[in-house]
Amino acid sequence: MRTLGLDIGGANLKASDGEALSISIPFPMWLDWKRLPVALSELIDQFGAINRLAVTMTGELADCFATKSAGVNFILDAVVEAADKREALIWQSGGEFVDVATAREITSLVAAANWHALATWCARLTTSGHGVLIDIGSTTTDIIPLERGVAMPTGRTDPERLLSGELLYFGVRRTPLIGILHSATLSGVGRPLANELFATTYDVFLVLNELPEQPESTDTANSRQATSEEAFSRLARQLCGDTEEFTYDELREFAEQCRATLIRRGVSALRTVCEGNIPDTVIISGEGGFLAEQLISNCFDSSSEVLNLRSTLGELHSNCACAFALARLGAEQPEEIAWL
């Protein structure tokens, strides 16, 4: 029984067999939602023989859907079509898989449940004591408390998790800089930012050499190349200027201030979630693992054991950690499930 984990997001589709292969592809749900069944089928086909799917989602929040419930049902329809008669297990934040029919009845628990699947699997790495999972992706950051092998979130829904600090709406690629700070100090002069989507956190980390260049990618604020040279231009544009008006050193200073703001917000949330305690184990996942390490070094002493899934599982699996966890959790289910 070969199970494929699927994490259906609003900007990316991620899949993993939990063993040898994990794949992430860009998919702007708000633009291409009608193509979702085809995109899922093509993604599934890259894994060869698959017996069943283990699915979670966050794409229901895309504003192409009138409500989250409508989004969940649309995504479930796409999963059924792409599954092509394979069984589909749907994860819900109550901590277990359900079938598609049941998922339609509990859309509030199915919506945005990918973090819970990851936390459930990662919690097994902390069989004693206190732990915390920090998952930083392209768009959001999850900070989930773990207790003796069990995920112990305060909130279940996105609004609840935003309130508790367990969900931070920033990541290392897609976050607009105007959502991080409204002014920056360059060469001692305060500079207001334009209230426009001219640059994102992707540009910050390209300029600071913390994310690799991808010249073939145009998934950027201005649809130009994901290179440091272009990133400098986008940062300058965020200040209503260009690289003839601002030096590279000034723009690097701007990027450093953006990063520092993210770290401050992350550290504040981490302290809130951990209730001032130092966890015995910290687990890191996601493509923003490098930023998570900076949060930890600014928040805790060296007594915490740090497990970075990038080191233990590899970069591809860590970047698709929710899909990887789903594949592992799904593989544990009996071949024939008697749904209630």
mmCIF file of C-alpha atoms in Angstrom:
data_model
loop_
_atom_site.group_PDB
_atom_site.id
_atom_site.type_symbol
_atom_site.label_atom_id
_atom_site.label_comp_id
_atom_site.label_asym_id
_atom_site.label_seq_id
_atom_site.Cartn_x
_atom_site.Cartn_y
_atom_site.Cartn_z
ATOM 1 C CA MET A 1 0.000 0.000 0.000
ATOM 2 C CA ARG A 2 1.804 3.132 -1.253
ATOM 3 C CA THR A 3 0.419 6.391 0.145
ATOM 4 C CA LEU A 4 1.031 9.866 -1.285
ATOM 5 C CA GLY A 5 0.773 12.915 0.970
ATOM 6 C CA LEU A 6 -0.773 16.003 -0.649
ATOM 7 C CA ASP A 7 -0.606 19.494 0.860
ATOM 8 C CA ILE A 8 -2.871 21.721 -1.240
ATOM 9 C CA GLY A 9 -1.977 25.337 -0.518
ATOM 10 C CA GLY A 10 -3.025 28.699 -1.850
ATOM 11 C CA ALA A 11 0.300 29.319 -3.577
ATOM 12 C CA ASN A 12 1.948 25.892 -3.862
ATOM 13 C CA LEU A 13 1.014 22.249 -4.310
ATOM 14 C CA LYS A 14 3.245 19.851 -2.373
ATOM 15 C CA ALA A 15 3.421 16.080 -2.558
ATOM 16 C CA SER A 16 5.560 13.430 -0.877
ATOM 17 C CA ASP A 17 5.723 9.654 -0.776
ATOM 18 C CA GLY A 18 7.302 9.873 2.685
ATOM 19 C CA GLU A 19 10.345 7.990 1.464
ATOM 20 C CA ALA A 20 12.337 8.944 -1.610
ATOM 21 C CA LEU A 21 10.593 11.877 -3.268
ATOM 22 C CA SER A 22 8.963 15.184 -2.372
ATOM 23 C CA ILE A 23 7.869 17.752 -4.962
ATOM 24 C CA SER A 24 6.649 21.343 -4.631
ATOM 25 C CA ILE A 25 5.192 23.275 -7.570
ATOM 26 C CA PRO A 26 3.911 26.865 -7.679
ATOM 27 C CA PHE A 27 0.140 27.042 -8.008
ATOM 28 C CA PRO A 28 -1.586 30.425 -7.508
ATOM 29 C CA MET A 29 -4.977 29.134 -6.413
ATOM 30 C CA TRP A 30 -6.599 32.561 -6.659
ATOM 31 C CA LEU A 31 -5.793 32.647 -10.383
ATOM 32 C CA ASP A 32 -5.760 29.009 -11.512
ATOM 33 C CA TRP A 33 -8.316 27.272 -9.266
ATOM 34 C CA LYS A 34 -10.187 25.870 -12.265
ATOM 35 C CA ARG A 35 -7.037 23.945 -13.220
ATOM 36 C CA LEU A 36 -6.671 22.301 -9.813
ATOM 37 C CA PRO A 37 -7.916 18.799 -10.806
ATOM 38 C CA VAL A 38 -5.507 18.694 -13.751
ATOM 39 C CA ALA A 39 -2.607 20.088 -11.717
ATOM 40 C CA LEU A 40 -3.167 17.492 -8.991
ATOM 41 C CA SER A 41 -3.383 14.660 -11.527
ATOM 42 C CA GLU A 42 -0.122 15.742 -13.146
ATOM 43 C CA LEU A 43 1.566 15.975 -9.748
ATOM 44 C CA ILE A 44 0.335 12.536 -8.677
ATOM 45 C CA ASP A 45 1.526 11.011 -11.957
ATOM 46 C CA GLN A 46 5.116 12.023 -11.136
ATOM 47 C CA PHE A 47 5.147 9.448 -8.319
ATOM 48 C CA GLY A 48 4.273 6.371 -10.344
ATOM 49 C CA ALA A 49 2.083 3.705 -8.763
ATOM 50 C CA ILE A 50 0.113 5.195 -5.854
ATOM 51 C CA ASN A 51 -2.615 3.313 -3.991
ATOM 52 C CA ARG A 52 -4.167 6.104 -1.960
ATOM 53 C CA LEU A 53 -3.907 9.766 -1.065
ATOM 54 C CA ALA A 54 -3.506 11.437 2.325
ATOM 55 C CA VAL A 55 -4.658 15.029 1.910
ATOM 56 C CA THR A 56 -4.629 18.333 3.727
ATOM 57 C CA MET A 57 -5.240 21.865 2.537
ATOM 58 C CA THR A 58 -4.881 25.588 3.139
ATOM 59 C CA GLY A 59 -5.927 26.709 -0.341
ATOM 60 C CA GLU A 60 -9.545 27.176 0.740
ATOM 61 C CA LEU A 61 -8.573 30.628 2.060
ATOM 62 C CA ALA A 62 -7.853 31.886 -1.484
ATOM 63 C CA ASP A 63 -10.197 34.744 -2.320
ATOM 64 C CA CYS A 64 -11.514 33.029 -5.433
ATOM 65 C CA PHE A 65 -13.829 31.194 -3.018
ATOM 66 C CA ALA A 66 -16.782 33.004 -1.425
ATOM 67 C CA THR A 67 -16.303 31.138 1.873
ATOM 68 C CA LYS A 68 -13.792 28.710 3.333
ATOM 69 C CA SER A 69 -16.452 26.010 3.291
ATOM 70 C CA ALA A 70 -16.937 26.539 -0.439
ATOM 71 C CA GLY A 71 -13.176 26.337 -0.904
ATOM 72 C CA VAL A 72 -12.902 23.100 1.063
ATOM 73 C CA ASN A 73 -15.643 21.492 -1.012
ATOM 74 C CA PHE A 74 -14.112 22.659 -4.286
ATOM 75 C CA ILE A 75 -10.734 21.225 -3.286
ATOM 76 C CA LEU A 76 -12.361 17.964 -2.185
ATOM 77 C CA ASP A 77 -14.064 17.729 -5.591
ATOM 78 C CA ALA A 78 -10.681 18.235 -7.267
ATOM 79 C CA VAL A 79 -9.090 15.566 -5.059
ATOM 80 C CA VAL A 80 -11.804 13.036 -5.908
ATOM 81 C CA GLU A 81 -11.345 13.711 -9.620
ATOM 82 C CA ALA A 82 -7.543 13.508 -9.440
ATOM 83 C CA ALA A 83 -7.638 10.415 -7.215
ATOM 84 C CA ASP A 84 -9.195 8.469 -10.100
ATOM 85 C CA LYS A 85 -10.902 5.880 -7.851
ATOM 86 C CA ARG A 86 -8.031 5.757 -5.348
ATOM 87 C CA GLU A 87 -8.998 6.109 -1.699
ATOM 88 C CA ALA A 88 -8.538 9.631 -0.324
ATOM 89 C CA LEU A 89 -7.876 10.156 3.391
ATOM 90 C CA ILE A 90 -8.538 13.728 4.542
ATOM 91 C CA TRP A 91 -6.737 15.071 7.616
ATOM 92 C CA GLN A 92 -8.683 17.227 10.063
ATOM 93 C CA SER A 93 -7.445 19.190 13.035
ATOM 94 C CA GLY A 94 -9.199 16.894 15.484
ATOM 95 C CA GLY A 95 -6.169 14.690 14.893
ATOM 96 C CA GLU A 96 -7.290 11.943 12.551
ATOM 97 C CA PHE A 97 -8.150 11.075 8.965
ATOM 98 C CA VAL A 98 -11.732 11.037 7.690
ATOM 99 C CA ASP A 99 -13.251 10.093 4.363
ATOM 100 C CA VAL A 100 -14.349 12.695 1.820
ATOM 101 C CA ALA A 101 -18.033 12.499 2.778
ATOM 102 C CA THR A 102 -17.240 13.176 6.434
ATOM 103 C CA ALA A 103 -14.819 15.947 5.496
ATOM 104 C CA ARG A 104 -17.663 17.781 3.765
ATOM 105 C CA GLU A 105 -19.589 17.772 7.055
ATOM 106 C CA ILE A 106 -16.734 19.214 9.151
ATOM 107 C CA THR A 107 -15.195 21.781 6.805
ATOM 108 C CA SER A 108 -14.098 24.008 9.705
ATOM 109 C CA LEU A 109 -11.807 21.212 10.945
ATOM 110 C CA VAL A 110 -10.572 20.303 7.466
ATOM 111 C CA ALA A 111 -9.722 23.894 6.526
ATOM 112 C CA ALA A 112 -6.076 24.854 7.104
ATOM 113 C CA ALA A 113 -5.217 21.607 8.893
ATOM 114 C CA ASN A 114 -1.787 20.979 7.351
ATOM 115 C CA TRP A 115 0.086 22.358 10.376
ATOM 116 C CA HIS A 116 -1.709 19.876 12.632
ATOM 117 C CA ALA A 117 -0.648 16.871 10.546
ATOM 118 C CA LEU A 118 2.965 18.032 10.684
ATOM 119 C CA ALA A 119 2.809 18.732 14.424
ATOM 120 C CA THR A 120 1.236 15.318 15.081
ATOM 121 C CA TRP A 121 4.065 13.538 13.300
ATOM 122 C CA CYS A 122 6.847 15.759 14.684
ATOM 123 C CA ALA A 123 5.559 15.407 18.248
ATOM 124 C CA ARG A 124 6.697 11.793 18.183
ATOM 125 C CA LEU A 125 10.263 13.079 18.168
ATOM 126 C CA THR A 126 9.666 14.576 21.631
ATOM 127 C CA THR A 127 8.487 11.600 23.652
ATOM 128 C CA SER A 128 9.348 13.294 26.947
ATOM 129 C CA GLY A 129 9.431 16.860 28.210
ATOM 130 C CA HIS A 130 8.402 20.082 26.507
ATOM 131 C CA GLY A 131 8.960 20.796 22.842
ATOM 132 C CA VAL A 132 8.030 23.261 20.135
ATOM 133 C CA LEU A 133 7.747 22.985 16.360
ATOM 134 C CA ILE A 134 8.734 25.981 14.225
ATOM 135 C CA ASP A 135 7.726 25.639 10.589
ATOM 136 C CA ILE A 136 8.521 28.618 8.360
ATOM 137 C CA GLY A 137 7.333 28.401 4.779
ATOM 138 C CA SER A 138 6.931 30.774 1.874
ATOM 139 C CA THR A 139 3.859 32.470 3.327
ATOM 140 C CA THR A 140 3.325 31.664 7.005
ATOM 141 C CA THR A 141 5.055 30.593 10.199
ATOM 142 C CA ASP A 142 3.659 27.978 12.577
ATOM 143 C CA ILE A 143 4.796 27.729 16.205
ATOM 144 C CA ILE A 144 3.216 24.673 17.827
ATOM 145 C CA PRO A 145 3.793 23.526 21.424
ATOM 146 C CA LEU A 146 4.520 19.817 21.875
ATOM 147 C CA GLU A 147 4.115 17.908 25.123
ATOM 148 C CA ARG A 148 5.414 14.374 25.699
ATOM 149 C CA GLY A 149 4.830 13.224 22.155
ATOM 150 C CA VAL A 150 1.550 15.071 21.560
ATOM 151 C CA ALA A 151 0.809 18.336 19.741
ATOM 152 C CA MET A 152 -0.832 20.748 22.204
ATOM 153 C CA PRO A 153 -2.060 23.775 20.233
ATOM 154 C CA THR A 154 -4.153 26.447 21.902
ATOM 155 C CA GLY A 155 -6.044 27.243 18.718
ATOM 156 C CA ARG A 156 -7.488 25.039 15.981
ATOM 157 C CA THR A 157 -8.709 27.504 13.356
ATOM 158 C CA ASP A 158 -6.589 30.175 11.679
ATOM 159 C CA PRO A 159 -8.302 33.073 13.527
ATOM 160 C CA GLU A 160 -7.741 31.286 16.855
ATOM 161 C CA ARG A 161 -4.119 30.541 16.006
ATOM 162 C CA LEU A 162 -3.426 34.111 14.910
ATOM 163 C CA LEU A 163 -4.789 35.239 18.270
ATOM 164 C CA SER A 164 -2.642 32.779 20.244
ATOM 165 C CA GLY A 165 0.570 33.550 18.338
ATOM 166 C CA GLU A 166 0.789 29.994 17.002
ATOM 167 C CA LEU A 167 0.251 31.307 13.450
ATOM 168 C CA LEU A 168 2.253 34.250 12.130
ATOM 169 C CA TYR A 169 1.342 35.510 8.705
ATOM 170 C CA PHE A 170 4.832 35.919 7.339
ATOM 171 C CA GLY A 171 7.146 33.627 5.411
ATOM 172 C CA VAL A 172 10.410 33.821 3.508
ATOM 173 C CA ARG A 173 9.056 34.421 0.002
ATOM 174 C CA ARG A 174 5.564 35.816 -0.405
ATOM 175 C CA THR A 175 5.162 38.379 2.382
ATOM 176 C CA PRO A 176 4.893 41.981 1.081
ATOM 177 C CA LEU A 177 7.443 44.230 2.754
ATOM 178 C CA ILE A 178 4.833 46.889 3.450
ATOM 179 C CA GLY A 179 3.243 44.311 5.744
ATOM 180 C CA ILE A 180 6.449 44.117 7.793
ATOM 181 C CA LEU A 181 7.412 47.738 8.354
ATOM 182 C CA HIS A 182 6.351 51.172 7.147
ATOM 183 C CA SER A 183 9.683 52.973 7.234
ATOM 184 C CA ALA A 184 13.370 52.120 7.162
ATOM 185 C CA THR A 185 16.512 54.024 8.112
ATOM 186 C CA LEU A 186 19.073 54.258 5.314
ATOM 187 C CA SER A 187 22.359 56.081 5.936
ATOM 188 C CA GLY A 188 20.772 57.719 8.975
ATOM 189 C CA VAL A 189 17.712 58.996 7.090
ATOM 190 C CA GLY A 190 14.193 57.692 7.768
ATOM 191 C CA ARG A 191 12.573 56.486 4.539
ATOM 192 C CA PRO A 192 8.835 55.720 4.291
ATOM 193 C CA LEU A 193 7.849 52.674 2.244
ATOM 194 C CA ALA A 194 5.350 52.847 -0.594
ATOM 195 C CA ASN A 195 2.038 51.215 0.234
ATOM 196 C CA GLU A 196 2.407 48.955 -2.805
ATOM 197 C CA LEU A 197 3.428 45.378 -3.562
ATOM 198 C CA PHE A 198 6.836 46.250 -5.004
ATOM 199 C CA ALA A 199 8.948 43.742 -3.054
ATOM 200 C CA THR A 200 8.565 40.718 -0.792
ATOM 201 C CA THR A 201 10.563 38.798 1.771
ATOM 202 C CA TYR A 202 11.960 36.738 -1.116
ATOM 203 C CA ASP A 203 13.932 39.835 -2.132
ATOM 204 C CA VAL A 204 15.178 40.362 1.416
ATOM 205 C CA PHE A 205 16.653 36.880 1.602
ATOM 206 C CA LEU A 206 17.998 36.947 -1.957
ATOM 207 C CA VAL A 207 19.912 40.137 -1.149
ATOM 208 C CA LEU A 208 21.159 38.673 2.144
ATOM 209 C CA ASN A 209 22.210 35.425 0.385
ATOM 210 C CA GLU A 210 19.978 33.306 2.619
ATOM 211 C CA LEU A 211 17.882 31.973 -0.249
ATOM 212 C CA PRO A 212 19.464 30.783 -3.509
ATOM 213 C CA GLU A 213 18.936 32.613 -6.767
ATOM 214 C CA GLN A 214 16.525 31.004 -9.238
ATOM 215 C CA PRO A 215 16.988 32.825 -12.556
ATOM 216 C CA GLU A 216 14.416 30.547 -14.186
ATOM 217 C CA SER A 217 11.720 31.651 -11.702
ATOM 218 C CA THR A 218 9.613 34.778 -12.143
ATOM 219 C CA ASP A 219 7.472 34.174 -9.061
ATOM 220 C CA THR A 220 8.335 37.625 -7.717
ATOM 221 C CA ALA A 221 6.546 40.901 -7.017
ATOM 222 C CA ASN A 222 7.215 42.264 -10.523
ATOM 223 C CA SER A 223 7.335 38.900 -12.352
ATOM 224 C CA ARG A 224 11.005 39.412 -13.150
ATOM 225 C CA GLN A 225 13.820 37.005 -12.302
ATOM 226 C CA ALA A 226 14.458 35.724 -8.787
ATOM 227 C CA THR A 227 18.058 36.961 -8.698
ATOM 228 C CA SER A 228 19.853 39.210 -6.240
ATOM 229 C CA GLU A 229 20.349 41.878 -8.919
ATOM 230 C CA GLU A 230 16.616 42.048 -9.600
ATOM 231 C CA ALA A 231 15.918 41.851 -5.864
ATOM 232 C CA PHE A 232 17.970 45.008 -5.272
ATOM 233 C CA SER A 233 15.817 46.771 -7.874
ATOM 234 C CA ARG A 234 12.593 45.608 -6.229
ATOM 235 C CA LEU A 235 13.789 46.762 -2.802
ATOM 236 C CA ALA A 236 14.611 50.185 -4.233
ATOM 237 C CA ARG A 237 11.188 50.375 -5.880
ATOM 238 C CA GLN A 238 9.566 49.714 -2.493
ATOM 239 C CA LEU A 239 11.166 52.997 -1.443
ATOM 240 C CA CYS A 240 9.856 54.683 -4.628
ATOM 241 C CA GLY A 241 13.383 54.707 -6.025
ATOM 242 C CA ASP A 242 15.765 52.646 -8.101
ATOM 243 C CA THR A 243 19.358 51.429 -7.959
ATOM 244 C CA GLU A 244 20.561 54.767 -9.315
ATOM 245 C CA GLU A 245 19.113 56.559 -6.287
ATOM 246 C CA PHE A 246 19.991 54.044 -3.560
ATOM 247 C CA THR A 247 23.298 52.245 -3.155
ATOM 248 C CA TYR A 248 23.547 48.494 -2.739
ATOM 249 C CA ASP A 249 24.821 49.045 0.803
ATOM 250 C CA GLU A 250 21.726 51.100 1.640
ATOM 251 C CA LEU A 251 19.425 48.475 0.154
ATOM 252 C CA ARG A 252 21.245 45.755 2.068
ATOM 253 C CA GLU A 253 20.672 47.837 5.210
ATOM 254 C CA PHE A 254 16.962 47.947 4.305
ATOM 255 C CA ALA A 255 16.899 44.162 3.910
ATOM 256 C CA GLU A 256 18.604 43.687 7.275
ATOM 257 C CA GLN A 257 15.971 45.850 8.968
ATOM 258 C CA CYS A 258 13.196 43.772 7.392
ATOM 259 C CA ARG A 259 14.831 40.589 8.653
ATOM 260 C CA ALA A 260 15.313 42.072 12.130
ATOM 261 C CA THR A 261 11.611 42.947 12.283
ATOM 262 C CA LEU A 262 10.643 39.379 11.369
ATOM 263 C CA ILE A 263 12.975 38.029 14.041
ATOM 264 C CA ARG A 264 11.503 40.341 16.694
ATOM 265 C CA ARG A 265 7.971 39.265 15.830
ATOM 266 C CA GLY A 266 8.941 35.617 15.762
ATOM 267 C CA VAL A 267 10.778 35.781 19.083
ATOM 268 C CA SER A 268 7.825 37.531 20.727
ATOM 269 C CA ALA A 269 5.416 34.844 19.492
ATOM 270 C CA LEU A 270 7.801 32.047 20.457
ATOM 271 C CA ARG A 271 8.050 33.334 24.019
ATOM 272 C CA THR A 272 4.263 33.624 24.218
ATOM 273 C CA VAL A 273 3.655 30.104 22.919
ATOM 274 C CA CYS A 274 6.311 28.626 25.222
ATOM 275 C CA GLU A 275 4.913 30.645 28.153
ATOM 276 C CA GLY A 276 8.386 31.812 29.083
ATOM 277 C CA ASN A 277 9.745 28.275 29.410
ATOM 278 C CA ILE A 278 12.790 26.903 27.607
ATOM 279 C CA PRO A 279 11.741 23.818 25.602
ATOM 280 C CA ASP A 280 13.715 20.616 25.860
ATOM 281 C CA THR A 281 13.428 20.082 22.094
ATOM 282 C CA VAL A 282 12.920 22.490 19.196
ATOM 283 C CA ILE A 283 12.003 21.022 15.804
ATOM 284 C CA ILE A 284 12.562 23.116 12.670
ATOM 285 C CA SER A 285 11.006 22.551 9.263
ATOM 286 C CA GLY A 286 10.206 24.445 6.082
ATOM 287 C CA GLU A 287 12.275 26.393 3.602
ATOM 288 C CA GLY A 288 12.668 29.157 6.174
ATOM 289 C CA GLY A 289 14.612 26.928 8.544
ATOM 290 C CA PHE A 290 17.520 29.365 8.452
ATOM 291 C CA LEU A 291 15.243 32.065 9.887
ATOM 292 C CA ALA A 292 13.892 29.675 12.525
ATOM 293 C CA GLU A 293 17.464 29.086 13.692
ATOM 294 C CA GLN A 294 17.856 32.845 14.156
ATOM 295 C CA LEU A 295 14.642 32.991 16.188
ATOM 296 C CA ILE A 296 15.945 30.240 18.449
ATOM 297 C CA SER A 297 19.350 31.854 18.975
ATOM 298 C CA ASN A 298 17.620 35.121 19.927
ATOM 299 C CA CYS A 299 15.137 33.431 22.261
ATOM 300 C CA PHE A 300 16.673 30.416 24.013
ATOM 301 C CA ASP A 301 20.021 29.396 25.430
ATOM 302 C CA SER A 302 21.938 26.407 24.089
ATOM 303 C CA SER A 303 20.293 23.908 26.450
ATOM 304 C CA SER A 304 17.497 23.057 23.994
ATOM 305 C CA GLU A 305 18.053 20.184 21.592
ATOM 306 C CA VAL A 306 17.456 21.462 18.057
ATOM 307 C CA LEU A 307 16.291 19.033 15.369
ATOM 308 C CA ASN A 308 16.300 20.538 11.882
ATOM 309 C CA LEU A 309 14.352 18.357 9.456
ATOM 310 C CA ARG A 310 16.506 19.716 6.658
ATOM 311 C CA SER A 311 19.451 17.883 8.236
ATOM 312 C CA THR A 312 17.577 14.712 9.170
ATOM 313 C CA LEU A 313 15.285 14.332 6.131
ATOM 314 C CA GLY A 314 16.964 16.474 3.480
ATOM 315 C CA GLU A 315 16.015 19.815 1.939
ATOM 316 C CA LEU A 316 13.254 18.572 -0.375
ATOM 317 C CA HIS A 317 11.418 16.660 2.357
ATOM 318 C CA SER A 318 11.810 19.533 4.840
ATOM 319 C CA ASN A 319 10.403 22.039 2.341
ATOM 320 C CA CYS A 320 7.409 19.701 1.858
ATOM 321 C CA ALA A 321 7.259 18.675 5.504
ATOM 322 C CA CYS A 322 3.459 18.661 5.823
ATOM 323 C CA ALA A 323 3.072 16.401 2.773
ATOM 324 C CA PHE A 324 5.882 14.169 4.069
ATOM 325 C CA ALA A 325 4.185 13.856 7.462
ATOM 326 C CA LEU A 326 0.862 13.041 5.806
ATOM 327 C CA ALA A 327 2.440 10.261 3.765
ATOM 328 C CA ARG A 328 3.913 8.750 6.929
ATOM 329 C CA LEU A 329 0.679 9.095 8.907
ATOM 330 C CA GLY A 330 -1.394 7.774 6.024
ATOM 331 C CA ALA A 331 0.851 4.746 5.589
ATOM 332 C CA GLU A 332 0.021 3.727 9.165
ATOM 333 C CA GLN A 333 -3.679 3.402 8.376
ATOM 334 C CA PRO A 334 -5.050 -0.100 7.685
ATOM 335 C CA GLU A 335 -5.497 -1.021 4.053
ATOM 336 C CA GLU A 336 -9.247 -1.329 4.509
ATOM 337 C CA ILE A 337 -10.681 1.368 6.753
ATOM 338 C CA ALA A 338 -14.187 0.867 8.105
ATOM 339 C CA TRP A 339 -15.439 4.458 8.178
ATOM 340 C CA LEU A 340 -18.106 5.166 10.780
#
